[in-house]
Tab-separated table of C-alpha atoms in Angstrom:
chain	number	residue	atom	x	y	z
A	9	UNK	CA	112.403	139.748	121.674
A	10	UNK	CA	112.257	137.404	119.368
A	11	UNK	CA	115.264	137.652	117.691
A	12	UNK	CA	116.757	137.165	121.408
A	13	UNK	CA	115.177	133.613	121.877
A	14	UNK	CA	116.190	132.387	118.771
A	15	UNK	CA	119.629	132.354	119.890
A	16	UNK	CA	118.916	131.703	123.536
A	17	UNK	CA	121.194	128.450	124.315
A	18	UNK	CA	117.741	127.258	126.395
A	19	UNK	CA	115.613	127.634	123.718
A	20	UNK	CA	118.147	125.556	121.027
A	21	UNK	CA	117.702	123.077	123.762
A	22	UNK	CA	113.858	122.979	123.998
A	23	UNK	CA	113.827	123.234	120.432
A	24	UNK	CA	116.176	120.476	120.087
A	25	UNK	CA	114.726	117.681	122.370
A	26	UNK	CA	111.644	118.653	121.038
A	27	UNK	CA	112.990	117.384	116.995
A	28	UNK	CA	114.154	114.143	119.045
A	29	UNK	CA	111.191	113.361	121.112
A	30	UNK	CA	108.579	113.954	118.128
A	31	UNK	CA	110.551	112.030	115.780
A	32	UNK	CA	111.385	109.038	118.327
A	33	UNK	CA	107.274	109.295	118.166
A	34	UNK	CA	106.815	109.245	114.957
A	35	UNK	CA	108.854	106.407	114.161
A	36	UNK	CA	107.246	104.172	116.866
A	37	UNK	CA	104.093	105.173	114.949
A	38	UNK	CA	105.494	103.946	111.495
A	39	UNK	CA	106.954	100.775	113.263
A	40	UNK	CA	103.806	99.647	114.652
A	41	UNK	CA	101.906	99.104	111.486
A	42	UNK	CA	98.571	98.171	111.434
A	43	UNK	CA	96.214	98.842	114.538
A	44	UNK	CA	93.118	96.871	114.794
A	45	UNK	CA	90.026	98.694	117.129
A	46	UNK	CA	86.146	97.982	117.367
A	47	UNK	CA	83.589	100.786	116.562
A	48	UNK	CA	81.454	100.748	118.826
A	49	UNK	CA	78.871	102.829	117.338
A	50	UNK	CA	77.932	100.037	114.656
A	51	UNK	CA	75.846	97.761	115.309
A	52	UNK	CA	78.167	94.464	114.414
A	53	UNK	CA	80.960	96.212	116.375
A	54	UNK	CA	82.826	95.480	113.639
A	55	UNK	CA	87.155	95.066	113.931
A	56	UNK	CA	88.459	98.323	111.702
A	57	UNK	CA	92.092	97.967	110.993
A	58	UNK	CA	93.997	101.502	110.212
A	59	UNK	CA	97.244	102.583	110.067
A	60	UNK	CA	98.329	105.709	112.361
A	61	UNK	CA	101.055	106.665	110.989
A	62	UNK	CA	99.692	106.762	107.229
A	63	UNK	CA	96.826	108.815	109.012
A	64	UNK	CA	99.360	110.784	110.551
A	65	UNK	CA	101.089	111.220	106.896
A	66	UNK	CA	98.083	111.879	104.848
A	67	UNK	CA	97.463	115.028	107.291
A	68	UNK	CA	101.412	116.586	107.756
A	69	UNK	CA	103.171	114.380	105.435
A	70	UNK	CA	103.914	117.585	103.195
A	71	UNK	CA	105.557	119.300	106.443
A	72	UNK	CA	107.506	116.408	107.427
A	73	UNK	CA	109.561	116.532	104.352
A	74	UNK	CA	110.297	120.062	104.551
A	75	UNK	CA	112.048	118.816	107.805
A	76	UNK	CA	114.539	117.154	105.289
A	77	UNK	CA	116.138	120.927	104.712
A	78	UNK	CA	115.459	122.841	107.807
A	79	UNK	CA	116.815	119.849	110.476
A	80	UNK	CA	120.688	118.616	108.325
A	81	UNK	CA	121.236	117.095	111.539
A	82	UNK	CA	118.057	114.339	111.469
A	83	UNK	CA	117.630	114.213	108.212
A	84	UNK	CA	118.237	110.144	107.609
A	85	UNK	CA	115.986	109.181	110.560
A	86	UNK	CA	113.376	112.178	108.365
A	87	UNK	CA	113.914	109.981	105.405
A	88	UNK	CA	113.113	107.157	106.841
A	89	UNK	CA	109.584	108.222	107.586
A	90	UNK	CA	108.909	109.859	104.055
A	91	UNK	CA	106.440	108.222	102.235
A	92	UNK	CA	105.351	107.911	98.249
A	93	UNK	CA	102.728	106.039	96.053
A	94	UNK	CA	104.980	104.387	93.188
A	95	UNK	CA	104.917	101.819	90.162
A	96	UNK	CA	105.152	98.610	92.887
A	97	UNK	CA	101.130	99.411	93.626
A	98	UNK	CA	98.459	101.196	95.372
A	99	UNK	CA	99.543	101.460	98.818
A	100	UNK	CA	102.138	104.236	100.149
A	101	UNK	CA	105.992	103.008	100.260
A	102	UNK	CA	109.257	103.753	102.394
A	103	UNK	CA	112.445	104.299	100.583
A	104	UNK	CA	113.813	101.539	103.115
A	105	UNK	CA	111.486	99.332	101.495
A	106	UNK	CA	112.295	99.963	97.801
A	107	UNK	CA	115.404	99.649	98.424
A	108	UNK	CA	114.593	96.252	99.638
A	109	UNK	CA	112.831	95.469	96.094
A	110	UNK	CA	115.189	97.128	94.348
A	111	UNK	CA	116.100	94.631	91.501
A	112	UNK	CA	119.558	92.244	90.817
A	113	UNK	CA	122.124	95.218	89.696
A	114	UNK	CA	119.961	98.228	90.270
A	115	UNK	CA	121.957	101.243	91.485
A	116	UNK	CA	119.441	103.597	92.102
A	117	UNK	CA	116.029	104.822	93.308
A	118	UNK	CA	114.021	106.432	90.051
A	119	UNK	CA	111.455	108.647	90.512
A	120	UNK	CA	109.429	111.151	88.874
A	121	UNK	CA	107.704	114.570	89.722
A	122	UNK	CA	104.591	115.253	88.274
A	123	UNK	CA	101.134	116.995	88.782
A	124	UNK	CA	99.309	114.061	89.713
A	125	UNK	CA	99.170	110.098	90.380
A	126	UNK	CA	97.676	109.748	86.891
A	127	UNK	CA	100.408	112.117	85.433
A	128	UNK	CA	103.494	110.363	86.989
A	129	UNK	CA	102.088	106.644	86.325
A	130	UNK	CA	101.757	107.710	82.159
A	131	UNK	CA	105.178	109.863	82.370
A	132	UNK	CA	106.651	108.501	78.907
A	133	UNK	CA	110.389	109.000	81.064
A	134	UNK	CA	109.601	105.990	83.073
A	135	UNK	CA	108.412	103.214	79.758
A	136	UNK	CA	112.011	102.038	79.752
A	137	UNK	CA	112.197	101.802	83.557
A	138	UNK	CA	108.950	99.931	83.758
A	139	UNK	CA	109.927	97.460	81.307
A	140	UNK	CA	113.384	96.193	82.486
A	141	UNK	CA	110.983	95.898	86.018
A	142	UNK	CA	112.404	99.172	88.008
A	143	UNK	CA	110.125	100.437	90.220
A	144	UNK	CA	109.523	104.290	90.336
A	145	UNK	CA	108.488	106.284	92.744
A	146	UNK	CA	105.739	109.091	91.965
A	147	UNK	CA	106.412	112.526	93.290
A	148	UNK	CA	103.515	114.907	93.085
A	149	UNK	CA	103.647	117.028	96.051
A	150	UNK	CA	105.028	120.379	95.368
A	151	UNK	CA	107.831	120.475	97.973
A	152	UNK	CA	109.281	116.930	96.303
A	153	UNK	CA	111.651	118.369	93.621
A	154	UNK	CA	112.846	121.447	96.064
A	155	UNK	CA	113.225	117.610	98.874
A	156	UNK	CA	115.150	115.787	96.471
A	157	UNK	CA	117.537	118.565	95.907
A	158	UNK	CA	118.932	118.033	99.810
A	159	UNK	CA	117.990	114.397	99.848
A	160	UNK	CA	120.257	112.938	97.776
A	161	UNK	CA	120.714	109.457	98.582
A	162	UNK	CA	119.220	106.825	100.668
A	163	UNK	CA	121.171	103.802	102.082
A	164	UNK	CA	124.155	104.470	99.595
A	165	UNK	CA	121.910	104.214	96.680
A	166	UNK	CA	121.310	108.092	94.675
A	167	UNK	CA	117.912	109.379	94.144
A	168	UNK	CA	117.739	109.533	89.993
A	169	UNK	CA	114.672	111.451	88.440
A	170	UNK	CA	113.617	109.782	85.082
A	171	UNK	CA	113.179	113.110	83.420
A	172	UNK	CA	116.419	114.557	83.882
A	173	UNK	CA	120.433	113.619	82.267
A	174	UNK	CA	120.808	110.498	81.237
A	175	UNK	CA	119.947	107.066	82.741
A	176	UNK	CA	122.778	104.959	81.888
A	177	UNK	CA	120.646	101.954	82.704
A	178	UNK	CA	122.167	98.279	82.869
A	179	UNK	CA	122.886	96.893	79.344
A	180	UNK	CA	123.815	93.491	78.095
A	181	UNK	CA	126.143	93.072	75.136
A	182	UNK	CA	123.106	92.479	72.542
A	183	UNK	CA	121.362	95.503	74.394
A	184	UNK	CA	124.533	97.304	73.448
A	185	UNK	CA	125.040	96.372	69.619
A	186	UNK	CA	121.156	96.760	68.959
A	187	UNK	CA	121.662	100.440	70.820
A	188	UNK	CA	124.830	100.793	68.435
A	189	UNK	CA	123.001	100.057	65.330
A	190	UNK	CA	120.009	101.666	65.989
A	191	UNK	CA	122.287	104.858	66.081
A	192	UNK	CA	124.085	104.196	62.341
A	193	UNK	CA	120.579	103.428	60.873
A	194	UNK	CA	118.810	106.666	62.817
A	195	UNK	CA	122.113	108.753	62.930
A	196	UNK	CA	120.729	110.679	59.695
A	197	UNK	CA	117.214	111.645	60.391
A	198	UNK	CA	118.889	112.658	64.002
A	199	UNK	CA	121.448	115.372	62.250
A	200	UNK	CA	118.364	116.671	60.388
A	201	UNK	CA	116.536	116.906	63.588
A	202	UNK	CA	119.291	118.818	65.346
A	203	UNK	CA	119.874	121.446	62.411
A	204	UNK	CA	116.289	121.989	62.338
A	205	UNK	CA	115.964	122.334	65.892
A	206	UNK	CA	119.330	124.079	66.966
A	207	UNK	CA	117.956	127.318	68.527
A	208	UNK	CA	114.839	124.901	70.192
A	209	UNK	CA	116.775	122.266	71.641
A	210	UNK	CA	120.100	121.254	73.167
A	211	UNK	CA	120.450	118.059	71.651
A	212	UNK	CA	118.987	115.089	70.357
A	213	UNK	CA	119.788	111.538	70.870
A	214	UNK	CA	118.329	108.100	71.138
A	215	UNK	CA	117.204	106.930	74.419
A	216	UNK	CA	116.383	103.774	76.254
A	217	UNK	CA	113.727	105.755	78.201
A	218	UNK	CA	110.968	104.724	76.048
A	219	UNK	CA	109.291	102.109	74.779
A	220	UNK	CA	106.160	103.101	73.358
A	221	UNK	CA	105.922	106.694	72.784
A	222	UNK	CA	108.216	108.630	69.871
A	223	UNK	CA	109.883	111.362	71.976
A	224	UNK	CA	109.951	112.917	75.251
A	225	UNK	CA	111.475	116.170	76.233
A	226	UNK	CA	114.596	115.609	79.059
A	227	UNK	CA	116.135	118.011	81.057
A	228	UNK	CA	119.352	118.765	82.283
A	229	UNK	CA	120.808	116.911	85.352
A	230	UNK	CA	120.473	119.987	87.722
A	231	UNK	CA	117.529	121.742	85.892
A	232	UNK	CA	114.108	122.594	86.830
A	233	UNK	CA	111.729	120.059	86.163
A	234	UNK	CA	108.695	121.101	83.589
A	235	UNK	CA	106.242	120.849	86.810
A	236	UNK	CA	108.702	122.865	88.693
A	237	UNK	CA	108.921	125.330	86.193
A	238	UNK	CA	105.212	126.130	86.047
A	239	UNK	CA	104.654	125.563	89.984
A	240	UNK	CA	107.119	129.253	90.271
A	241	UNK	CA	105.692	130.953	87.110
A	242	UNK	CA	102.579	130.520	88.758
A	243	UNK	CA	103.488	131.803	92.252
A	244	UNK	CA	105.035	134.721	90.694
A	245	UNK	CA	102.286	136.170	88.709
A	246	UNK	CA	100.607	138.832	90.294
């Protein structure tokens, strides 16, 4: 039966060299970068250059990081092969390699979940990140959130959405007594907000998330995000 195999020691085993010898794969794959060939059906038999791996990740990228829950026991060599677009430009990034941009006394990796490319890259929650140079990494497959949740941290450094708690971003001492004052001149119009919005909202406070636009809604550090939220409404409607 099934049932029986599942716990057959033989079978662990199979299923265990099996993780190794796909992922010892994989990561030759992702190592080896850019592959130059010749089509020979055109007439120039022109040099193509492609990447493999990003081939490879464009078809089962989305099943890959599912492997982040399901296999506890590979899941930093898993993370090493995960893969996102982000603010630093067009082409796909590591986390390995953020890190390695990661600027002078940046703590974290930032990202944000959204819908789309074009939703992530307009997110008002990542102005402020943008601006003091932070790059942030756009999530908008639908597994990333439910990811995140058992990926952490990456080479020491915690995975921080820009939508959710608070930021606590790097501040110098002027950043911190224009912050300060900013709060006695606003701290009025703030109280009104709050009484008026008391059965709406949690709070309201200033924020160094944005730069441009007025407001943006924030949620809790270990709440759903907005896309989350809709992605189960909609799976549960009949």
């Amino acid at each position: 039966s099934r049932e029986f195999l599942q716990k057959d020691r033989t079978t662990a085993g199979i299923r265990k060299q099996v993780v190794k010898q796909s992922l010892s794969l994989l990561e030759s794959l992702a190592d080896e970068g850019d592959v130059t060939s010749k089509d020979d059906d055109e007439e120039d038999a022109e040099e193509t250059t492609r990447n493999r791996y990003l081939e490879f990740w464009g078809q089962f990228g989305r099943i890959l990081k599912e492997g982040v829950h399901f296999e506890h026991g590979e899941r930093e060599r898993i993370a090493k092969l995960l893969r996102y677009s982000s603010s630093a430009g067009e082409e796909l990034t590591s986390l390995a390699d953020y890190v390695e941009r990661m600027q002078d006394g940046q703590e974290s990796i930032y990202f944000v979940t959204a819908e789309s490319h074009s939703a992530a890259e307009n997110s008002p929650h990542i102005e402020g990140l943008r601006a003091r140079g932070y790059e942030v990494l756009y999530m908008t497959d639908t597994v990333d959130e439910w990811v995140v949740e058992a990926l952490s941290e990456f080479d020491g450094k915690k995975l921080v959405s820009a939508a959710k708690g608070a930021l606590d971003l790097p501040e110098s001492d002027e950043e911190k007594e224009q912050k300060e004052e900013r709060a006695g001149k606003f701290s009025g119009l703030i109280d009104a907000m709050k009484e008026s919005l008391s059965e709406t909202v949690k709070d309201i406070r200033l924020s160094d998330r944005l730069t441009d636009s007025p407001a943006c809604l924030v949620g809790e550090q270990n709440q759903l995000s907005p896309h989350m939220a809709r992605l189960m409404k909609a799976n549960n409607q009949p």
